[in-house]
Coordinates of C-alpha atoms and ligand atoms in Angstrom, one line a residue:
Chain A
M270 CA -4.6 -22.3 -8.8
S271 CA -2.4 -25.3 -8.3
S272 CA -1.2 -25.6 -4.6
D273 CA 0.6 -29.9 -5.6
A274 CA 4.2 -28.9 -4.3
G275 CA 5.2 -31.9 -6.2
S276 CA 5.4 -30.7 -9.1
I277 CA 7.9 -28.4 -9.2
P278 CA 10.8 -28.9 -10.9
A279 CA 13.7 -29.6 -8.6
A280 CA 16.8 -28.1 -9.6
S281 CA 20.4 -27.3 -8.5
S282 CA 20.5 -26.4 -4.5
K283 CA 21.2 -22.9 -5.2
I284 CA 18.0 -22.2 -5.8
S285 CA 16.0 -24.1 -2.9
W286 CA 15.6 -21.0 -1.1
Y287 CA 13.2 -19.6 -4.5
Q288 CA 11.4 -23.6 -4.3
K289 CA 11.1 -22.5 -0.4
K290 CA 9.3 -19.2 -1.2
I291 CA 7.1 -20.5 -3.6
L292 CA 5.9 -23.9 -1.8
L293 CA 4.7 -20.7 1.1
N294 CA 3.4 -18.5 -1.6
Q295 CA 1.1 -21.3 -2.8
K296 CA -0.3 -22.9 0.6
K297 CA -0.8 -19.4 1.5
R298 CA -3.4 -18.4 -1.7
S299 CA -5.1 -21.4 -1.3
S300 CA -5.9 -20.9 2.0
I301 CA -6.8 -17.1 1.8
F302 CA -8.9 -18.7 -1.1
L303 CA -10.5 -21.6 0.9
W304 CA -11.4 -19.1 3.8
I305 CA -12.7 -15.9 1.9
F306 CA -15.8 -17.8 0.6
P307 CA -17.5 -18.2 3.8
F308 CA -16.5 -14.5 4.1
V309 CA -18.4 -13.5 1.5
F310 CA -21.7 -15.5 2.2
F311 CA -21.9 -14.0 5.8
F312 CA -21.8 -10.8 3.9
L313 CA -24.1 -11.5 1.6
G314 CA -26.6 -12.5 3.9
F315 CA -26.3 -9.3 6.1
S316 CA -26.8 -7.1 2.8
S317 CA -29.6 -8.9 1.7
Y318 CA -31.8 -7.6 4.6
P319 CA -34.6 -5.5 3.5
Q320 CA -34.5 -1.4 3.1
N321 CA -37.4 0.1 4.7
Q322 CA -37.3 -1.6 8.1
P323 CA -34.7 0.1 10.7
F324 CA -32.0 -1.7 11.5
L325 CA -29.6 -2.2 14.7
R326 CA -26.2 -3.4 13.7
L327 CA -23.8 -4.8 16.8
S328 CA -20.5 -5.5 16.7
V329 CA -17.4 -5.1 18.8
K330 CA -13.8 -4.5 17.6
D331 CA -10.6 -4.9 19.8
H332 CA -7.6 -2.1 19.9
P333 CA -4.4 -2.5 21.3
S334 CA -5.9 -0.4 24.6
L335 CA -9.9 -0.6 24.4
S336 CA -12.6 -2.7 22.7
R337 CA -14.8 -0.8 20.6
V338 CA -18.9 -1.5 20.6
L339 CA -20.1 0.0 17.4
I340 CA -23.9 0.3 16.8
E341 CA -25.1 1.2 13.8
S342 CA -28.8 2.0 12.8
S343 CA -30.4 2.8 9.5
I344 CA -31.9 5.6 11.8
P345 CA -31.1 8.3 13.5
L346 CA -30.4 7.5 17.5
S347 CA -31.8 8.5 20.4
F348 CA -30.3 6.9 23.8
S349 CA -29.1 7.1 27.1
I350 CA -26.1 4.8 28.3
E351 CA -26.3 3.5 32.2
R352 CA -23.9 1.6 34.2
S353 CA -24.4 -0.7 36.7
G354 CA -21.3 -3.0 38.3
S355 CA -19.8 -4.6 35.1
F356 CA -23.0 -3.8 33.0
L357 CA -23.2 -1.1 30.4
F358 CA -27.3 -0.6 29.1
V359 CA -27.5 1.6 26.1
K360 CA -31.1 2.5 26.0
L361 CA -32.4 3.1 22.5
R362 CA -36.1 4.7 21.5
A363 CA -37.6 3.0 19.5
D364 CA -40.7 3.9 17.6
K365 CA -40.9 1.0 15.2
P366 CA -39.3 -2.5 16.0
F367 CA -35.7 -2.7 15.1
R368 CA -33.9 -5.8 12.8
I369 CA -31.2 -6.7 14.5
Q370 CA -27.9 -7.9 13.6
R371 CA -25.2 -8.6 16.0
R372 CA -21.9 -10.1 14.7
P373 CA -20.1 -12.6 16.4
F374 CA -17.3 -11.2 18.2
R375 CA -14.1 -12.1 20.4
S376 CA -13.1 -9.5 22.8
R377 CA -10.3 -9.1 25.5
F378 CA -12.9 -6.4 27.4
I379 CA -16.2 -7.1 26.4
K380 CA -16.8 -11.1 27.8
S381 CA -21.0 -10.5 25.7
L382 CA -23.8 -7.9 23.8
G383 CA -27.4 -9.0 24.6
W384 CA -30.7 -6.8 24.0
A385 CA -34.0 -7.0 25.0
S386 CA -37.0 -4.9 23.7
G387 CA -39.2 -2.9 25.4
R388 CA -42.6 -1.2 24.5
D389 CA -41.0 1.5 22.8
F390 CA -37.8 1.3 23.3
Y391 CA -34.4 -1.1 23.0
T392 CA -31.9 -2.1 25.3
I393 CA -28.4 -3.3 24.6
T394 CA -26.5 -4.5 27.5
I395 CA -23.0 -4.6 27.0
R396 CA -21.1 -7.0 29.5
T397 CA -17.3 -6.0 30.2
Q398 CA -14.8 -8.8 31.3
H399 CA -13.6 -6.7 34.4
R400 CA -15.7 -5.0 37.1
N401 CA -13.3 -1.8 36.6
F402 CA -13.5 -0.5 33.5
S403 CA -14.2 3.1 31.7
Y404 CA -15.9 4.2 29.0
D405 CA -16.3 6.8 26.4
S406 CA -19.0 7.5 24.1
F407 CA -19.7 9.7 21.1
T408 CA -21.6 9.3 17.7
I409 CA -21.5 9.5 14.4
S410 CA -24.4 11.6 12.1
D411 CA -23.9 9.6 8.7
P412 CA -24.4 6.3 8.6
P413 CA -26.5 7.1 12.8
Q414 CA -23.6 5.4 14.8
L415 CA -23.4 5.2 18.5
V416 CA -19.9 3.7 19.0
I417 CA -18.6 3.1 23.0
D418 CA -15.6 2.5 23.7
V419 CA -14.0 0.3 26.7
S420 CA -11.2 0.4 28.3
P421 CA -9.7 -1.6 32.0
N422 CA -9.0 1.0 34.6
G423 CA -5.8 1.3 35.2
G424 CA -4.5 3.4 32.3
E425 CA -5.1 6.9 31.8
E426 CA -8.5 7.9 33.2
R427 CA -11.4 8.3 30.4
R428 CA -12.8 12.1 29.9
E429 CA -16.5 11.1 30.1
E430 CA -16.3 8.6 33.3
S431 CA -17.3 11.6 35.1
R432 CA -20.4 12.2 33.8
E433 CA -22.4 9.0 33.9
G434 CA -25.9 10.6 34.1
P435 CA -28.0 9.6 31.1
K436 CA -27.8 11.6 28.4
R437 CA -29.6 12.4 25.4
I438 CA -28.4 13.4 22.1
S439 CA -30.2 13.2 18.6
V440 CA -28.5 12.7 15.7
E441 CA -29.5 14.4 12.6
T442 CA -28.8 13.3 9.3
N443 CA -30.8 15.7 7.2
K444 CA -30.1 15.6 3.6
E445 CA -29.3 19.7 3.9
E446 CA -26.9 19.2 6.9
R447 CA -24.8 16.5 5.3
K448 CA -22.0 19.1 3.4
V449 CA -19.4 17.9 6.2
P450 CA -16.5 20.1 6.0
S451 CA -19.2 22.7 8.0
A452 CA -21.3 20.8 10.2
S453 CA -19.4 17.6 11.5
P454 CA -19.4 16.2 14.7
G455 CA -15.6 17.4 15.0
R456 CA -14.6 13.4 15.1
K457 CA -13.7 12.8 12.0
S458 CA -9.7 12.9 11.3
I459 CA -8.3 13.5 8.1
V460 CA -4.8 11.9 8.3
I461 CA -1.7 13.6 6.1
D462 CA 1.5 12.1 6.2
P463 CA 4.9 13.6 5.3
G464 CA 6.5 11.0 2.6
H465 CA 10.3 9.5 3.9
G466 CA 11.8 11.1 7.2
G467 CA 14.7 10.3 9.4
L468 CA 17.6 8.4 8.1
E469 CA 15.6 8.4 5.2
S470 CA 15.7 11.1 3.1
G471 CA 13.5 10.2 -0.4
A472 CA 14.7 11.9 -3.4
K473 CA 17.4 14.7 -3.3
G474 CA 18.1 18.1 -5.2
K475 CA 20.9 18.8 -7.1
F476 CA 20.8 21.9 -4.8
G477 CA 20.6 19.3 -1.8
A478 CA 17.0 19.7 -0.9
L479 CA 16.0 16.9 0.5
E480 CA 12.5 14.9 0.0
K481 CA 11.9 14.4 3.4
D482 CA 12.2 18.5 4.5
I483 CA 10.0 19.7 2.2
T484 CA 7.2 17.2 2.4
L485 CA 6.6 17.6 6.3
D486 CA 6.8 21.9 5.4
I487 CA 3.7 21.3 3.0
S488 CA 2.7 18.8 5.3
L489 CA 2.5 21.3 8.7
R490 CA 1.0 24.2 6.2
L491 CA -1.8 21.8 4.7
K492 CA -2.7 20.7 8.3
N493 CA -3.1 24.6 9.6
I494 CA -5.6 25.1 6.7
I495 CA -7.7 22.7 7.5
E496 CA -7.9 22.7 10.8
Q497 CA -8.6 26.5 10.2
K498 CA -11.2 25.8 8.2
L499 CA -13.0 22.4 8.7
A500 CA -14.0 20.6 11.7
Y501 CA -11.7 17.7 11.1
N502 CA -8.9 16.4 13.3
V503 CA -5.7 16.4 11.4
V504 CA -3.5 13.7 12.3
L505 CA 0.1 13.4 10.9
T506 CA 1.8 10.4 10.9
R507 CA 5.0 12.5 11.5
D508 CA 5.6 15.8 12.5
K509 CA 9.3 16.3 13.1
D510 CA 12.4 14.5 11.4
V511 CA 11.7 11.3 12.6
N512 CA 11.9 7.6 10.7
V513 CA 7.9 5.8 10.3
S514 CA 7.6 2.6 8.5
L515 CA 5.1 2.8 5.2
E516 CA 3.4 -0.1 7.3
N517 CA 2.8 2.5 10.1
R518 CA 1.7 5.0 8.4
A519 CA -1.4 3.5 7.1
A520 CA -1.9 1.9 10.2
E521 CA -2.1 5.7 11.5
A522 CA -4.9 6.4 9.0
N523 CA -7.2 3.1 10.1
N524 CA -6.2 3.4 14.1
N525 CA -7.4 6.8 13.8
K526 CA -10.9 5.5 11.7
A527 CA -9.4 8.3 9.2
Y528 CA -11.7 9.3 6.5
L529 CA -9.4 10.8 4.4
F530 CA -5.4 9.8 3.4
I531 CA -2.8 12.1 1.8
S532 CA 0.2 11.2 1.5
I533 CA 2.9 14.6 0.4
H534 CA 6.2 13.7 -1.7
A535 CA 8.3 15.6 -4.2
N536 CA 9.1 13.6 -7.1
S537 CA 12.4 13.0 -9.0
S538 CA 13.0 11.5 -12.0
Y539 CA 15.6 10.4 -14.4
R540 CA 14.7 12.6 -17.2
K541 CA 15.8 16.5 -16.4
E542 CA 12.9 18.2 -17.9
A543 CA 10.5 16.5 -15.9
R544 CA 8.2 18.8 -13.8
G545 CA 4.9 19.6 -12.6
S546 CA 2.6 18.4 -10.2
E547 CA 1.1 14.6 -10.5
T548 CA -1.8 12.8 -8.3
F549 CA -1.6 9.0 -7.6
F550 CA -3.6 6.4 -6.3
L551 CA -3.4 2.4 -5.7
S552 CA -3.1 0.5 -8.6
L553 CA -3.2 -3.2 -7.8
N554 CA -1.0 -5.9 -9.2
A555 CA -4.2 -8.3 -8.9
T556 CA -4.2 -11.6 -10.6
D557 CA -7.6 -12.8 -11.8
E558 CA -8.9 -14.9 -8.6
E559 CA -7.6 -11.5 -6.3
A560 CA -9.5 -9.0 -8.8
R561 CA -12.7 -10.9 -8.5
R562 CA -12.2 -10.6 -4.6
L563 CA -11.0 -7.4 -4.5
A564 CA -14.3 -6.5 -7.2
Y565 CA -16.5 -8.0 -5.2
L566 CA -15.0 -6.0 -1.9
E567 CA -15.0 -2.6 -3.9
N568 CA -19.1 -3.0 -4.0
N569 CA -19.1 -3.8 -0.3
S570 CA -17.1 -1.2 1.5
A571 CA -19.5 -0.4 4.2
E572 CA -18.7 -4.1 5.1
F573 CA -15.3 -4.2 4.7
E574 CA -13.8 -2.6 8.1
D575 CA -16.2 -4.9 10.0
R576 CA -14.4 -7.8 8.0
I577 CA -10.9 -6.8 9.5
G578 CA -11.9 -6.9 12.8
G579 CA -13.4 -10.3 12.7
D580 CA -12.9 -12.6 15.4
N581 CA -10.6 -14.9 12.8
E582 CA -6.8 -16.3 12.3
D583 CA -4.4 -13.6 12.5
D584 CA -3.0 -13.7 8.8
I585 CA -5.9 -13.3 7.6
K586 CA -6.3 -10.6 9.4
M587 CA -3.0 -9.3 8.2
I588 CA -3.7 -10.2 4.8
L589 CA -6.8 -8.1 4.5
W590 CA -5.2 -5.4 6.2
D591 CA -2.8 -5.3 3.7
M592 CA -5.8 -5.5 0.5
A593 CA -7.6 -2.7 2.8
Q594 CA -7.6 0.1 0.0
A595 CA -8.8 -2.2 -2.6
A596 CA -12.2 -1.3 -1.2
Y597 CA -12.0 2.9 -1.9
L598 CA -10.3 2.8 -5.1
K599 CA -13.3 4.7 -6.4
Q600 CA -13.2 7.2 -3.9
S601 CA -9.5 7.5 -3.9
S602 CA -9.7 8.3 -7.6
Q603 CA -12.2 11.0 -6.9
L604 CA -10.2 12.2 -4.7
A605 CA -6.7 12.6 -6.5
E606 CA -8.9 13.6 -9.6
S607 CA -10.2 16.7 -7.2
I608 CA -6.9 17.6 -6.0
Q609 CA -4.6 17.0 -9.3
K610 CA -7.9 19.3 -10.8
E611 CA -7.1 22.4 -8.4
L612 CA -3.3 21.8 -8.9
N613 CA -2.7 21.9 -12.7
L614 CA -5.6 25.5 -12.0
L615 CA -2.0 26.7 -9.5
L616 CA 0.4 25.5 -12.3
G617 CA -1.4 26.6 -15.3
T618 CA -1.4 23.2 -16.9
I619 CA -4.2 21.4 -18.4
N620 CA -3.4 18.4 -19.4
R621 CA -1.9 16.5 -16.7
G622 CA -4.3 13.9 -15.3
I623 CA -4.3 11.7 -12.2
K624 CA -2.3 8.3 -12.3
Q625 CA -2.3 5.2 -10.6
A626 CA 0.8 3.0 -9.1
P627 CA 1.3 0.3 -6.4
F628 CA 2.3 2.6 -4.0
K629 CA 3.2 0.4 -0.4
V630 CA 2.0 3.7 2.0
L631 CA -1.3 3.2 0.4
T632 CA -2.1 0.1 -0.4
G633 CA -3.6 -0.7 3.8
V634 CA -5.0 2.5 4.4
A635 CA -8.9 1.7 4.9
C636 CA -10.1 4.9 3.4
P637 CA -9.6 7.0 0.6
A638 CA -6.2 7.4 0.2
V639 CA -4.1 9.8 -2.8
L640 CA -0.5 10.3 -3.0
V641 CA 0.4 13.9 -4.1
E642 CA 4.2 14.6 -5.7
V643 CA 4.0 18.5 -5.5
A644 CA 6.5 18.8 -7.9
F645 CA 10.1 17.6 -9.6
I646 CA 13.1 18.0 -6.6
S647 CA 15.3 16.5 -9.5
N648 CA 14.5 19.5 -11.5
P649 CA 16.5 22.3 -11.0
E650 CA 14.3 25.0 -11.4
E651 CA 11.2 23.8 -9.1
E652 CA 13.9 22.3 -6.3
R653 CA 13.8 25.8 -6.0
K654 CA 10.6 26.4 -6.0
L655 CA 9.9 23.7 -3.5
L656 CA 11.9 25.5 -0.8
T657 CA 9.8 28.9 -1.1
E658 CA 7.6 29.4 1.4
A659 CA 4.8 30.6 -1.3
F660 CA 5.1 27.9 -3.6
Q661 CA 4.8 25.7 -0.3
N662 CA 1.1 27.6 0.5
N663 CA -0.2 27.6 -2.9
V664 CA 0.1 23.6 -3.1
A665 CA -1.3 23.3 0.6
Q666 CA -4.1 25.7 -0.4
A667 CA -4.6 24.0 -3.8
I668 CA -4.5 20.0 -1.8
Y669 CA -7.0 22.1 0.2
R670 CA -9.7 23.3 -2.1
G671 CA -9.6 19.8 -3.9
L672 CA -10.2 18.1 -0.8
V673 CA -12.9 20.1 0.1
N674 CA -14.8 19.4 -3.2
F675 CA -14.6 16.4 -3.0
L676 CA -15.6 16.3 0.6
R677 CA -18.8 18.1 -0.6
R678 CA -19.0 15.4 -3.2
Y679 CA -18.7 12.1 -1.2
S680 CA -20.5 13.0 2.1
Q681 CA -23.6 13.3 -0.4
E682 CA -23.4 10.1 -1.9
Chain B
M120 CA 45.3 -24.5 20.8
D121 CA 48.4 -25.2 17.9
M122 CA 46.4 -27.9 16.3
K123 CA 43.6 -24.8 16.1
R124 CA 45.8 -22.7 14.7
L125 CA 47.5 -25.3 12.3
I126 CA 43.8 -25.7 10.9
Y127 CA 43.2 -22.3 10.8
V128 CA 46.0 -21.5 9.2
G129 CA 45.2 -24.3 7.0
L130 CA 41.6 -22.9 5.7
L131 CA 42.7 -20.0 5.1
L132 CA 45.9 -20.9 2.9
V133 CA 42.9 -23.6 0.7
L134 CA 40.7 -20.3 0.8
L135 CA 43.8 -17.9 -0.9
I136 CA 44.1 -21.2 -3.3
I137 CA 40.4 -21.0 -4.5
L138 CA 40.3 -16.8 -4.6
V139 CA 43.7 -17.3 -7.1
I140 CA 42.0 -20.2 -9.1
I141 CA 38.2 -17.8 -9.6
F142 CA 39.9 -14.8 -10.2
F143 CA 42.6 -16.4 -12.9
R144 CA 39.5 -17.8 -14.3
K145 CA 37.5 -14.8 -14.7
G146 CA 40.3 -13.1 -16.7
G147 CA 40.9 -15.4 -18.5
E148 CA 37.1 -15.3 -19.5
E149 CA 36.8 -12.0 -20.1
R150 CA 39.8 -12.4 -22.5
I151 CA 38.0 -14.7 -24.4
K152 CA 34.5 -12.9 -24.5
P153 CA 34.5 -10.5 -26.5
A154 CA 36.1 -12.5 -29.4
S155 CA 32.5 -15.0 -28.8
S156 CA 30.4 -11.9 -28.5
T157 CA 27.6 -10.4 -30.7
T158 CA 29.3 -7.0 -30.9
F159 CA 32.0 -8.1 -33.0
P160 CA 31.1 -10.8 -35.2
E161 CA 33.2 -10.3 -38.1
Q162 CA 36.2 -11.0 -35.7
E163 CA 34.9 -14.9 -34.5
P164 CA 37.9 -17.2 -35.1
L165 CA 37.1 -19.5 -38.0
S166 CA 37.4 -22.7 -36.2
E167 CA 34.6 -21.9 -33.7
E168 CA 30.7 -22.5 -34.9
P169 CA 29.2 -18.6 -35.0
E170 CA 26.3 -18.6 -32.3
E171 CA 22.7 -18.2 -33.3
T172 CA 21.1 -15.6 -32.1
T173 CA 17.4 -13.9 -31.4
Q174 CA 16.2 -10.9 -31.4
I175 CA 14.6 -9.3 -28.3
T176 CA 13.2 -5.8 -27.2
L177 CA 13.9 -4.1 -24.0
F178 CA 11.9 -1.2 -23.1
F179 CA 14.4 2.4 -21.6
P180 CA 12.5 5.3 -20.7
S181 CA 13.5 8.5 -22.5
E182 CA 14.1 12.5 -22.2
E183 CA 11.6 13.0 -24.3
D184 CA 8.2 11.6 -22.6
T185 CA 7.2 9.7 -19.7
L186 CA 7.2 6.1 -21.5
L187 CA 8.7 3.1 -22.2
H188 CA 10.8 2.8 -25.9
P189 CA 11.5 0.0 -27.2
E190 CA 14.9 -1.3 -28.3
V191 CA 15.7 -4.4 -30.5
R192 CA 18.8 -6.2 -29.7
D193 CA 20.4 -9.5 -30.9
I194 CA 20.7 -11.9 -27.9
I195 CA 22.2 -15.9 -28.1
A196 CA 19.8 -18.4 -28.8
S197 CA 18.7 -20.7 -26.3
S198 CA 16.2 -23.2 -25.7
S199 CA 16.0 -22.3 -22.4
V200 CA 13.1 -18.9 -21.4
G201 CA 15.5 -18.6 -18.3
I202 CA 19.0 -18.5 -20.0
Q203 CA 17.3 -16.2 -22.3
A204 CA 15.8 -13.7 -19.7
K205 CA 18.8 -13.6 -18.2
Q206 CA 20.3 -12.4 -21.2
V207 CA 17.5 -9.6 -21.6
I208 CA 18.2 -8.2 -17.9
E209 CA 21.6 -8.3 -18.6
E210 CA 21.3 -5.8 -21.5
L211 CA 18.8 -4.0 -19.8
I212 CA 21.9 -3.2 -17.0
K213 CA 24.2 -2.2 -19.9
G214 CA 21.9 0.3 -20.7
S215 CA 20.7 2.0 -24.2
Q216 CA 22.9 1.5 -27.4
N217 CA 20.4 4.6 -29.0
G218 CA 20.6 7.3 -26.6
Y219 CA 17.4 6.0 -24.1
I220 CA 18.2 6.6 -20.4
S221 CA 19.1 3.4 -18.7
A222 CA 16.7 2.9 -15.5
V223 CA 18.8 -0.1 -14.0
P224 CA 21.7 1.3 -12.1
P225 CA 24.7 0.2 -14.1
E226 CA 26.9 -1.4 -11.0
T227 CA 23.9 -3.6 -10.5
K228 CA 23.9 -7.5 -11.1
L229 CA 21.8 -10.0 -12.0
R230 CA 22.1 -12.8 -8.8
E231 CA 19.5 -15.2 -10.4
L232 CA 16.3 -15.0 -12.1
F233 CA 13.5 -17.8 -12.8
I234 CA 10.5 -18.8 -13.6
T235 CA 7.8 -20.6 -12.0
E236 CA 5.3 -23.1 -13.4
E237 CA 2.8 -20.1 -12.8
G238 CA 4.4 -17.8 -15.2
V239 CA 6.0 -15.7 -12.3
A240 CA 9.5 -14.7 -13.2
Y241 CA 11.9 -14.1 -10.1
V242 CA 14.7 -11.6 -10.7
D243 CA 17.0 -11.3 -8.1
F244 CA 19.0 -7.9 -8.5
S245 CA 22.5 -7.0 -6.3
R246 CA 22.0 -4.4 -3.6
E247 CA 23.4 -1.4 -5.9
I248 CA 19.8 -1.1 -7.4
Q249 CA 18.6 0.3 -4.3
E250 CA 21.8 1.7 -3.1
K251 CA 22.4 3.5 -6.1
H252 CA 18.9 4.5 -7.2
N253 CA 17.9 7.7 -7.3
S254 CA 14.8 7.2 -5.4
G255 CA 11.9 9.3 -6.6
S256 CA 8.4 7.9 -7.6
S257 CA 8.6 8.5 -11.3
A258 CA 11.8 7.1 -11.3
E259 CA 11.3 3.7 -9.3
I260 CA 7.9 3.5 -12.0
S261 CA 10.9 3.6 -14.7
T262 CA 13.0 1.1 -13.0
I263 CA 10.3 -1.1 -12.5
F264 CA 8.3 -1.7 -15.4
S265 CA 11.9 -1.3 -17.6
I266 CA 12.5 -4.9 -15.6
V267 CA 8.7 -6.1 -16.0
N268 CA 7.3 -5.1 -19.6
S269 CA 11.4 -6.0 -20.9
L270 CA 10.3 -9.6 -19.1
T271 CA 7.1 -9.8 -20.3
Y272 CA 7.3 -8.5 -23.8
N273 CA 9.7 -11.1 -25.4
F274 CA 8.3 -14.1 -23.3
K275 CA 5.0 -15.4 -23.5
S276 CA 5.5 -17.8 -20.4
V277 CA 6.3 -14.7 -18.0
K278 CA 3.0 -13.3 -16.5
K279 CA 4.0 -11.4 -13.5
V280 CA 7.5 -10.0 -12.5
F281 CA 8.8 -10.7 -8.8
I282 CA 11.8 -8.1 -8.0
L283 CA 14.0 -9.4 -5.3
I284 CA 17.4 -7.9 -4.2
D285 CA 20.2 -9.6 -2.1
G286 CA 18.2 -12.6 -2.6
G287 CA 15.5 -11.4 -0.2
E288 CA 12.0 -9.3 -0.4
K289 CA 12.3 -5.8 -0.1
Q290 CA 9.6 -3.3 0.9
T291 CA 10.5 -0.3 -2.2
L292 CA 13.6 0.7 -3.7
G293 CA 13.2 4.4 -2.4
G294 CA 9.9 4.3 0.3
H295 CA 7.5 4.3 -2.5
I296 CA 6.6 1.3 -5.1
D297 CA 5.8 -1.9 -3.6
L298 CA 7.8 -5.0 -4.4
S299 CA 6.6 -7.1 -1.8
R300 CA 3.8 -8.3 -4.7
P301 CA 5.0 -9.5 -8.1
F302 CA 4.1 -6.7 -11.1
L303 CA 1.8 -7.1 -13.9
P304 CA 3.4 -5.2 -17.0
Q305 CA 2.3 -2.3 -17.6
H306 CA 1.2 -1.9 -21.1
D307 CA 0.1 2.0 -21.1
L308 CA 3.4 3.0 -20.4
I309 CA 5.2 1.3 -23.6
A310 CA 5.5 4.2 -26.3
N311 CA 4.0 3.6 -30.1
Ligands
LIG298 ZN1 8.7 10.0 -2.0

């Protein structure tokens, strides 16, 4: 791809706006590729560690109100946390020596991360920027991770602060117990996105039904079902009739470290006869170069998220966020398939498969993500159906069943 | 103060004259156009040389299935791909002559179109493509790929299509399909 600005033929002054746009595009693109290569090698380096020796991977990621220290390992962690001055000491029991990987970082609330090893333990030292801070910790079992959130005081008090005493939590990663729907640590969240809202009402039916109302109704029903039956938090990108930008919907998923993202919509077509449910996942309008890069990301999705949080130039971070879904296309297609199968059973349709399209709301989501078009609001018969409680419940149940089937498979992989 | 007022009045008068000229010129053109247009070739005045035409293929959705259906049409031949591509879009806006569905609102105007050296066609539509659109995923997909496939199918030099509205980038037509990146054609949407 050439970035030779002089090669663009100058035409009339009328198209100068477009010329400017192209110059920008070219510049942006070449600088992305210059930046991508060090990244690729950096992470290839990480992935080449021997599999048998347990590792500890330390990283820090800044969020608007806190800094998150992530300690990942290949084996279950047994730990205690002690606080002293501006330090937090995380003591980890270790029968075998760890191989420690520490990622470079720059953080607002955390000054440094260090480590030392004893006879049968390791101590990770977290030095905060301010003496007056609070922290919160929790674990994720699969893969084994210890998460410590540090925030400066002055904001809201953190729940964990009161019990600072050492604690010992053993995290099981036994294969049998990995069936997430029943045995989740309760911290994982599923983000449900009711399409449209506020002034943006989406598609309209002949009888006046609005897409935004139907999507919210079904999303609320789905939320109830999931919360009753699964140990997941359900986060809605909106729970009332308000406008939420497409970027903020994806950001909601990423800020909540969503495990799954499901966007609910009602379809509209020019065809009068169009009917039925369809489940979409993202397709990319990728060039060859982009496709190669994305293929790399797709094969290394575990590292992908950390790459986003690195201490790089802001525009690169943004571009990577923008592409976040590229790393999850395979799982997203499986989730779509699983949900579509249940919708087909519900509606008695056999041959309807999953579809792929470049949906804006899905591009930035950093977890398996689908968009469900529950029925055609443009079809008067389906419009009436969409407004009934029975159909809304049935659809929510079908999506729930598809989701559970996917979770069983996904959590075992 | 008085001088300023005079200048204002003068400017307004100049503007009015320009508008009147534009109005009459447009009217005149419209009256001449049908004679040279390809729909009535037999009525072409003998004194004018018959314009050379070339065949292009447009893609429209249909009531029958979810695919895009080809419709062949003649446009005025030109050595410039840009000029021909503009005609393709203008014909697409006019809609189907074979009873297919028109996926671009007929009120839409093509503001500008040009093709970069890398093969990206920038197609700038008036805001009606968004305002008059019956927003919905399927409808958006139909609109976008009838445009994208019609351009890439007819012109080898067009590899991707970037849709602009009112001179700028827009996020979506109606809350669904991402317009912030250029589109590659979707061949599997084309009916055989
Ligand atoms: Zn929608």
